[in-house]
Short mmCIF file of N, CA and C in Angstrom, two decimals:
data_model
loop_
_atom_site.label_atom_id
_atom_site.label_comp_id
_atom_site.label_asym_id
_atom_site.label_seq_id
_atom_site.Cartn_x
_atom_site.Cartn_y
_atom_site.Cartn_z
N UNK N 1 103.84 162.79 52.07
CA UNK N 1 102.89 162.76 50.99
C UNK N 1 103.29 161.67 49.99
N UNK N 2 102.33 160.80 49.58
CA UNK N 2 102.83 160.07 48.95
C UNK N 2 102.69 160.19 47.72
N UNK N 3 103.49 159.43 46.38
CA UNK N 3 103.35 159.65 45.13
C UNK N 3 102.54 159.25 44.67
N UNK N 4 101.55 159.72 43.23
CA UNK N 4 100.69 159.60 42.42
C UNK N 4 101.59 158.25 41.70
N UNK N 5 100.50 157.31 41.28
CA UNK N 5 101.56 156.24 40.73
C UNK N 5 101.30 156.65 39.35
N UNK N 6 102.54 156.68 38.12
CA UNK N 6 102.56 157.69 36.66
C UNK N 6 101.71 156.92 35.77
N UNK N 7 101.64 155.79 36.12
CA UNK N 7 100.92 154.65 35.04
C UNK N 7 100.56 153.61 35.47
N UNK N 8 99.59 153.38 35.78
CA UNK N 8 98.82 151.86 36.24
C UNK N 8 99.00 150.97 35.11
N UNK N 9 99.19 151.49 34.34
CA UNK N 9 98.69 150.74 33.00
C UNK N 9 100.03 149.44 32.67
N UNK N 10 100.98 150.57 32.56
CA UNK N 10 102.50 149.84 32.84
C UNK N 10 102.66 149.32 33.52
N UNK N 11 102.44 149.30 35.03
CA UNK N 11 102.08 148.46 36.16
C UNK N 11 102.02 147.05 35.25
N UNK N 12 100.85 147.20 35.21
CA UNK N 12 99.80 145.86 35.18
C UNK N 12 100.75 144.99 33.90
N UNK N 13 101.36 145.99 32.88
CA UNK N 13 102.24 144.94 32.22
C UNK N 13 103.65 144.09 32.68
N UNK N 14 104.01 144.75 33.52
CA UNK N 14 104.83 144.74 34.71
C UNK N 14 104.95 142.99 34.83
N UNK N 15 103.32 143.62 36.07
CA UNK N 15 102.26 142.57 36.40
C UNK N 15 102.43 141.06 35.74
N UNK N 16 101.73 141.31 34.30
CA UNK N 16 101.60 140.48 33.79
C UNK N 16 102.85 139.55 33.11
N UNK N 17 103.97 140.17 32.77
CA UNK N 17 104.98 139.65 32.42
C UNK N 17 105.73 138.67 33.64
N UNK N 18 105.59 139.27 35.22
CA UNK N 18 106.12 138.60 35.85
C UNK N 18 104.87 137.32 35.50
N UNK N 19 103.99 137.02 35.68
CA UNK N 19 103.32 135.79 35.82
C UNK N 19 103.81 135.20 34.19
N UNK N 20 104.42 135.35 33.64
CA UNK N 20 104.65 134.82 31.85
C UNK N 20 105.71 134.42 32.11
N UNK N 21 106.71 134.70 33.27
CA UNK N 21 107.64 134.78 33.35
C UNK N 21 108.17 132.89 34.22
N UNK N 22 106.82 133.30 35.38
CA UNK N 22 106.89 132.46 36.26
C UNK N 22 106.44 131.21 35.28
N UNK N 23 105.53 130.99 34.44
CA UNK N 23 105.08 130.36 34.03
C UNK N 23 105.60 129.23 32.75
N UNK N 24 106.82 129.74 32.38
CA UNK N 24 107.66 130.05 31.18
C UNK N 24 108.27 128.51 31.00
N UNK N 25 108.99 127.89 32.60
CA UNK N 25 109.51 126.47 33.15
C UNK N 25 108.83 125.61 32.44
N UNK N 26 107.15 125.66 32.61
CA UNK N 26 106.31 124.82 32.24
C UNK N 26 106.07 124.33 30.67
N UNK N 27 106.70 125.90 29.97
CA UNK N 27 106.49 125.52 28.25
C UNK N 27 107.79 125.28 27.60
N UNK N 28 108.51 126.58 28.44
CA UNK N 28 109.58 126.05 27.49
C UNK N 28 110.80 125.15 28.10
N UNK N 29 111.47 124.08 28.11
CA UNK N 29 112.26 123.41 28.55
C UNK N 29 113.43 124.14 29.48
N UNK N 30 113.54 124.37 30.52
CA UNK N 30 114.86 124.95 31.32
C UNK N 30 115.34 124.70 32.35
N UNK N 31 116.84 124.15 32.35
CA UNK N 31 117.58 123.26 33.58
C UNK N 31 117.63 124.53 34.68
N UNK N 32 116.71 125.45 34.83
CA UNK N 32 116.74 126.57 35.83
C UNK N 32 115.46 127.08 36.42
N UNK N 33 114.10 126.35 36.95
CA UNK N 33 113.06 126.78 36.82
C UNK N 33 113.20 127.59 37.85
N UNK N 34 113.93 127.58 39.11
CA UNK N 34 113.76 128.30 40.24
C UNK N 34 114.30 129.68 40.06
N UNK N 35 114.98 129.55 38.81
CA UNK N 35 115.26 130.92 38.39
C UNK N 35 114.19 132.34 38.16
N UNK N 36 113.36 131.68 36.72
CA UNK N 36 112.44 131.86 36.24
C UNK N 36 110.88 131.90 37.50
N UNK N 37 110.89 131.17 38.11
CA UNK N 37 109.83 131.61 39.15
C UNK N 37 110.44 132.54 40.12
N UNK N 38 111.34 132.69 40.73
CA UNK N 38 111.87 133.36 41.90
C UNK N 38 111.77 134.95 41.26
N UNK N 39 112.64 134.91 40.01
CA UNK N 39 112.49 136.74 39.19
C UNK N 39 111.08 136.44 38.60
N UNK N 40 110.09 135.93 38.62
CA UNK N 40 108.80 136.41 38.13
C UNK N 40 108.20 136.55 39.57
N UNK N 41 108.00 136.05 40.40
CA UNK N 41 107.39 136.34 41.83
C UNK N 41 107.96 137.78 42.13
N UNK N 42 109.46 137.94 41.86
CA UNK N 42 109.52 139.23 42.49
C UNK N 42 109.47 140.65 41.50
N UNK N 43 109.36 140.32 40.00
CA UNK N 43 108.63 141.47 39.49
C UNK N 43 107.01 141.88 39.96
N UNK N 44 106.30 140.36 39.87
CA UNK N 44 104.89 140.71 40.62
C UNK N 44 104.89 141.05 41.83
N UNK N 45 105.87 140.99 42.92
CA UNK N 45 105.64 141.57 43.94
C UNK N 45 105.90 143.15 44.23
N UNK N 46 107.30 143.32 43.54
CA UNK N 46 107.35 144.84 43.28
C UNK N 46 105.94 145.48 42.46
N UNK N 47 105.79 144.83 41.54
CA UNK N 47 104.61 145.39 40.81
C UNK N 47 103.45 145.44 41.78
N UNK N 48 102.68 144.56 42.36
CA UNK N 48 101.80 144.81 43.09
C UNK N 48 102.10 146.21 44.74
N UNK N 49 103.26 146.22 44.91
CA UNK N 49 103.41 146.56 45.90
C UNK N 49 103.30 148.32 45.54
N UNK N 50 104.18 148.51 43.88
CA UNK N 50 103.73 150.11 43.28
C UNK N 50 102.35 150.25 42.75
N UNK N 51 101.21 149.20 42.58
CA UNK N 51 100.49 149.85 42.54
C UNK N 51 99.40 149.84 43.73
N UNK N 52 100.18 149.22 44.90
CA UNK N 52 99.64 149.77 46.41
C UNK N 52 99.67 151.07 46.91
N UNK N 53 101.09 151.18 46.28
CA UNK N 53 101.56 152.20 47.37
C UNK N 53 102.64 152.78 46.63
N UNK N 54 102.63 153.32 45.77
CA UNK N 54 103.89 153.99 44.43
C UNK N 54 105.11 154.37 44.83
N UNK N 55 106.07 153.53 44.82
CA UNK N 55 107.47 154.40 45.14
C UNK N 55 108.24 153.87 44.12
N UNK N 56 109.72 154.80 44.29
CA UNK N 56 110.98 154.80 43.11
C UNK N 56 111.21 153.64 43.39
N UNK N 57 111.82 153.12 44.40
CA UNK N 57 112.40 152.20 45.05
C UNK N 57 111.39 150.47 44.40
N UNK N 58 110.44 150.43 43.72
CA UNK N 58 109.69 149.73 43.64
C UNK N 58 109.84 149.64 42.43
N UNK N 59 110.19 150.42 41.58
CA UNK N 59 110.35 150.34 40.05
C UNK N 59 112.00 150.12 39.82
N UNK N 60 112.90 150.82 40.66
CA UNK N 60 114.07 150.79 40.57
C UNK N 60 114.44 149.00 40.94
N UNK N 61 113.74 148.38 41.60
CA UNK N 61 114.19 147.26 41.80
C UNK N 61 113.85 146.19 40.46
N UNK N 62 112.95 146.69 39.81
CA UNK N 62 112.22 145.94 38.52
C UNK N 62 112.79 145.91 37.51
N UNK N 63 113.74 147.30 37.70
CA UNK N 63 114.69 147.69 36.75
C UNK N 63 115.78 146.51 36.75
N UNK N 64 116.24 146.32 38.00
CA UNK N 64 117.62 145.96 37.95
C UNK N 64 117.11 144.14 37.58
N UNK N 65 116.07 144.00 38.20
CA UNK N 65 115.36 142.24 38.30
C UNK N 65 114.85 142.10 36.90
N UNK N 66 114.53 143.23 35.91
CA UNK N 66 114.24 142.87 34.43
C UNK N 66 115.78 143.14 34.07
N UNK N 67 116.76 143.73 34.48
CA UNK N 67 118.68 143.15 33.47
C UNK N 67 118.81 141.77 34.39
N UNK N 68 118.27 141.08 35.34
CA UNK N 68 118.91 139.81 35.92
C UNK N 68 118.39 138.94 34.60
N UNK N 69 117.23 139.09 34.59
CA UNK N 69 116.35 138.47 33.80
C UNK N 69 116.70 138.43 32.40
N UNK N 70 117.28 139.08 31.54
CA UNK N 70 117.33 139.31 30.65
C UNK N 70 118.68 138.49 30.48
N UNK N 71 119.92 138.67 31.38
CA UNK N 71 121.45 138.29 31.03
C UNK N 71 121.11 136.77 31.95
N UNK N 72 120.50 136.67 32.74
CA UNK N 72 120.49 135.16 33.15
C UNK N 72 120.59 134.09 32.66
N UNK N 73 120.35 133.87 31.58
CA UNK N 73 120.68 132.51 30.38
C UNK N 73 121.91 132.70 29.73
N UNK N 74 122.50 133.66 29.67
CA UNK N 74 124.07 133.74 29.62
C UNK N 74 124.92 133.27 30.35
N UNK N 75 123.89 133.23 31.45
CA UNK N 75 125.14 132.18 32.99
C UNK N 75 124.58 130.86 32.80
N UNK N 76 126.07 130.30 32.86
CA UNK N 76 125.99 128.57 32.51
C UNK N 76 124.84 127.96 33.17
N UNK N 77 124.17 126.72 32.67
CA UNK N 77 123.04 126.07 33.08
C UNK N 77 121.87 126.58 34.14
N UNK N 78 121.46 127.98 33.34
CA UNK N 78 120.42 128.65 33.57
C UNK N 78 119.24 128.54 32.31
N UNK N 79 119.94 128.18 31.64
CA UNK N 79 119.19 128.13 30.58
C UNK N 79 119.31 126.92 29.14
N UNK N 80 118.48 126.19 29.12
CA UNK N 80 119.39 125.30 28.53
C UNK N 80 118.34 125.30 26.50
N UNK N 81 117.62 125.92 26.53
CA UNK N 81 116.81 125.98 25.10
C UNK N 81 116.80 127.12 24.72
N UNK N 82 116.49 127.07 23.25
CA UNK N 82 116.56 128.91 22.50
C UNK N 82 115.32 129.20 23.17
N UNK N 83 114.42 129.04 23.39
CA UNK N 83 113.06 129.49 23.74
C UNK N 83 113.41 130.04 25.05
N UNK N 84 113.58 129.68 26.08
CA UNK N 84 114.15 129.80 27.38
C UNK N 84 114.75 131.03 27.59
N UNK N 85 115.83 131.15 26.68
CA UNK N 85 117.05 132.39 26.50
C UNK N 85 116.09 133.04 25.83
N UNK N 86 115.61 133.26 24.39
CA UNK N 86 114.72 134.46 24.02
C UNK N 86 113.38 134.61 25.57
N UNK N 87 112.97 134.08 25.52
CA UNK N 87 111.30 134.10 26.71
C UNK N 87 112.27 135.09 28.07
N UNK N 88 113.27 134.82 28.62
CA UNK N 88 114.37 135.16 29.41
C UNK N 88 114.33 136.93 29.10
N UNK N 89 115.08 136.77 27.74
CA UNK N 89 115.79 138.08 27.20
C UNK N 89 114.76 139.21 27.05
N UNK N 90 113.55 139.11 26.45
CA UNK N 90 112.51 139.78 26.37
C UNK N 90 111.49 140.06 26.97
N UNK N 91 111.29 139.03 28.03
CA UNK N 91 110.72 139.06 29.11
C UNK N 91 111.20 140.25 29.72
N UNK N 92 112.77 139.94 30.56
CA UNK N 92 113.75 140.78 31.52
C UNK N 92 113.89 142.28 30.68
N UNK N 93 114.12 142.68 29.29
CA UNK N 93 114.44 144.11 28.50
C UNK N 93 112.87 144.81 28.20
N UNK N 94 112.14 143.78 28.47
CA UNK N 94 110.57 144.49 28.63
C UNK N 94 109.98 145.00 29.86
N UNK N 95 110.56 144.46 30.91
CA UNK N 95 110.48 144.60 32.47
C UNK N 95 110.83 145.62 32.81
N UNK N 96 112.83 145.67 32.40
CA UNK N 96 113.38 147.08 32.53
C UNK N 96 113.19 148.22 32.40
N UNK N 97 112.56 147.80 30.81
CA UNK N 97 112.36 149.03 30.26
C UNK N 97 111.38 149.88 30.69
N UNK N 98 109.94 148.92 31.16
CA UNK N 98 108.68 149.64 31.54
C UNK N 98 109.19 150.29 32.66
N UNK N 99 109.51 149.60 33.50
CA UNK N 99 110.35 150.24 35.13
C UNK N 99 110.83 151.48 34.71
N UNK N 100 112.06 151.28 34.00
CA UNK N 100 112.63 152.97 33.26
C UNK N 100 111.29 153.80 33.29
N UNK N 101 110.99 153.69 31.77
CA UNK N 101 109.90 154.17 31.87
C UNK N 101 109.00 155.09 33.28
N UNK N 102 108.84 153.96 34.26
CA UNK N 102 107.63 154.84 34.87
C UNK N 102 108.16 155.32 36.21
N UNK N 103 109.77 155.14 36.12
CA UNK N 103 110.57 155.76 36.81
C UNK N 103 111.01 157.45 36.22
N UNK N 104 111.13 157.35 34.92
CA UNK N 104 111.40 158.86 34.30
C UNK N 104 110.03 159.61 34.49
N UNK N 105 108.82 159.03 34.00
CA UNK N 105 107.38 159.58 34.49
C UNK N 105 107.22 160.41 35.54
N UNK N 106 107.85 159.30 36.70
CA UNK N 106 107.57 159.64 37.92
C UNK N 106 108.26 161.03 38.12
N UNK N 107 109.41 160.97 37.64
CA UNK N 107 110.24 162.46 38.11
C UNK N 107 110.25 163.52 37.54
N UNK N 108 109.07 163.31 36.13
CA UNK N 108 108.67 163.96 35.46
C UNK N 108 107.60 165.07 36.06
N UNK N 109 106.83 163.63 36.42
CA UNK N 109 105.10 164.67 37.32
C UNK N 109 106.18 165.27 38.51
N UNK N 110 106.88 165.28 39.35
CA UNK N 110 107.43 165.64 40.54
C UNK N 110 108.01 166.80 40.30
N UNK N 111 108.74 166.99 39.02
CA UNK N 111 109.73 168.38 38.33
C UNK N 111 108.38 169.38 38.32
N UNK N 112 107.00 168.81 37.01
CA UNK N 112 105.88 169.75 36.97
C UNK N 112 105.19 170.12 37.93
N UNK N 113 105.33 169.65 39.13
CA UNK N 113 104.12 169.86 40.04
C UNK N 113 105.18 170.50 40.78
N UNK N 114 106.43 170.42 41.08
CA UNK N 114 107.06 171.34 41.91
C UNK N 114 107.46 173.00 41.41
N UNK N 115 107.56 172.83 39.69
CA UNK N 115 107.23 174.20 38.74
C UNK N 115 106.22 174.74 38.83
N UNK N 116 105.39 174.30 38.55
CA UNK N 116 104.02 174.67 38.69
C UNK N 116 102.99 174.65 39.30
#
């Protein structure tokens, strides 16, 4: 049986951050673009793929790819502008967090529906 996905909604910000993410090379100056596209392709792909087909494993990976994202301009010549490192940092702790988020959801509806 498969899972109810807890929030589309979060999804789609998910979603949308990976493409802000991918896009980011182009505005703000960074000696790392393959960085920045490679972790935005694969938040949108996890993202599209939970709201195919909803699993932990799909958010849990968003989780860990929004902390790459976030500490990645801390590793030498990943990042070479303040814009870069903030767009990076908030991007990746907004990623995580939603992931958290609709990872606790998820085990939330699973606790109520198995109570009740």
């Amino acid at each position: 049986m498969a899972k109810s996905h807890p929030s589309q909604g979060l999804e789609l910000v998910n979603l949308t951050l990976g493409a802000a993410l991918m896009i980011t090379p182009l505005i703000a100056r960074s000696s790392a673009p393959w960085n920045a596209n490679l972790t935005g392709a694969l938040i949108i792909a996890c993202s599209v793929l939970a709201l195919w087909k909803y699993s932990d494993w799909a958010e849990g990976t968003n989780v860990a790819i929004g902390f790459w994202t976030a500490v990645a301009p801390a590793v030498p010549g990943l990042a070479a502008s303040a814009a870069a490192i903030w767009t990076h940092a908030l991007i990746g702790a907004t990623v995580a967090t939603v992931a958290g988020l609709q990872l606790l959801m998820s085990r939330n509806q699973t606790v109520s529906k198995a109570g009740g």
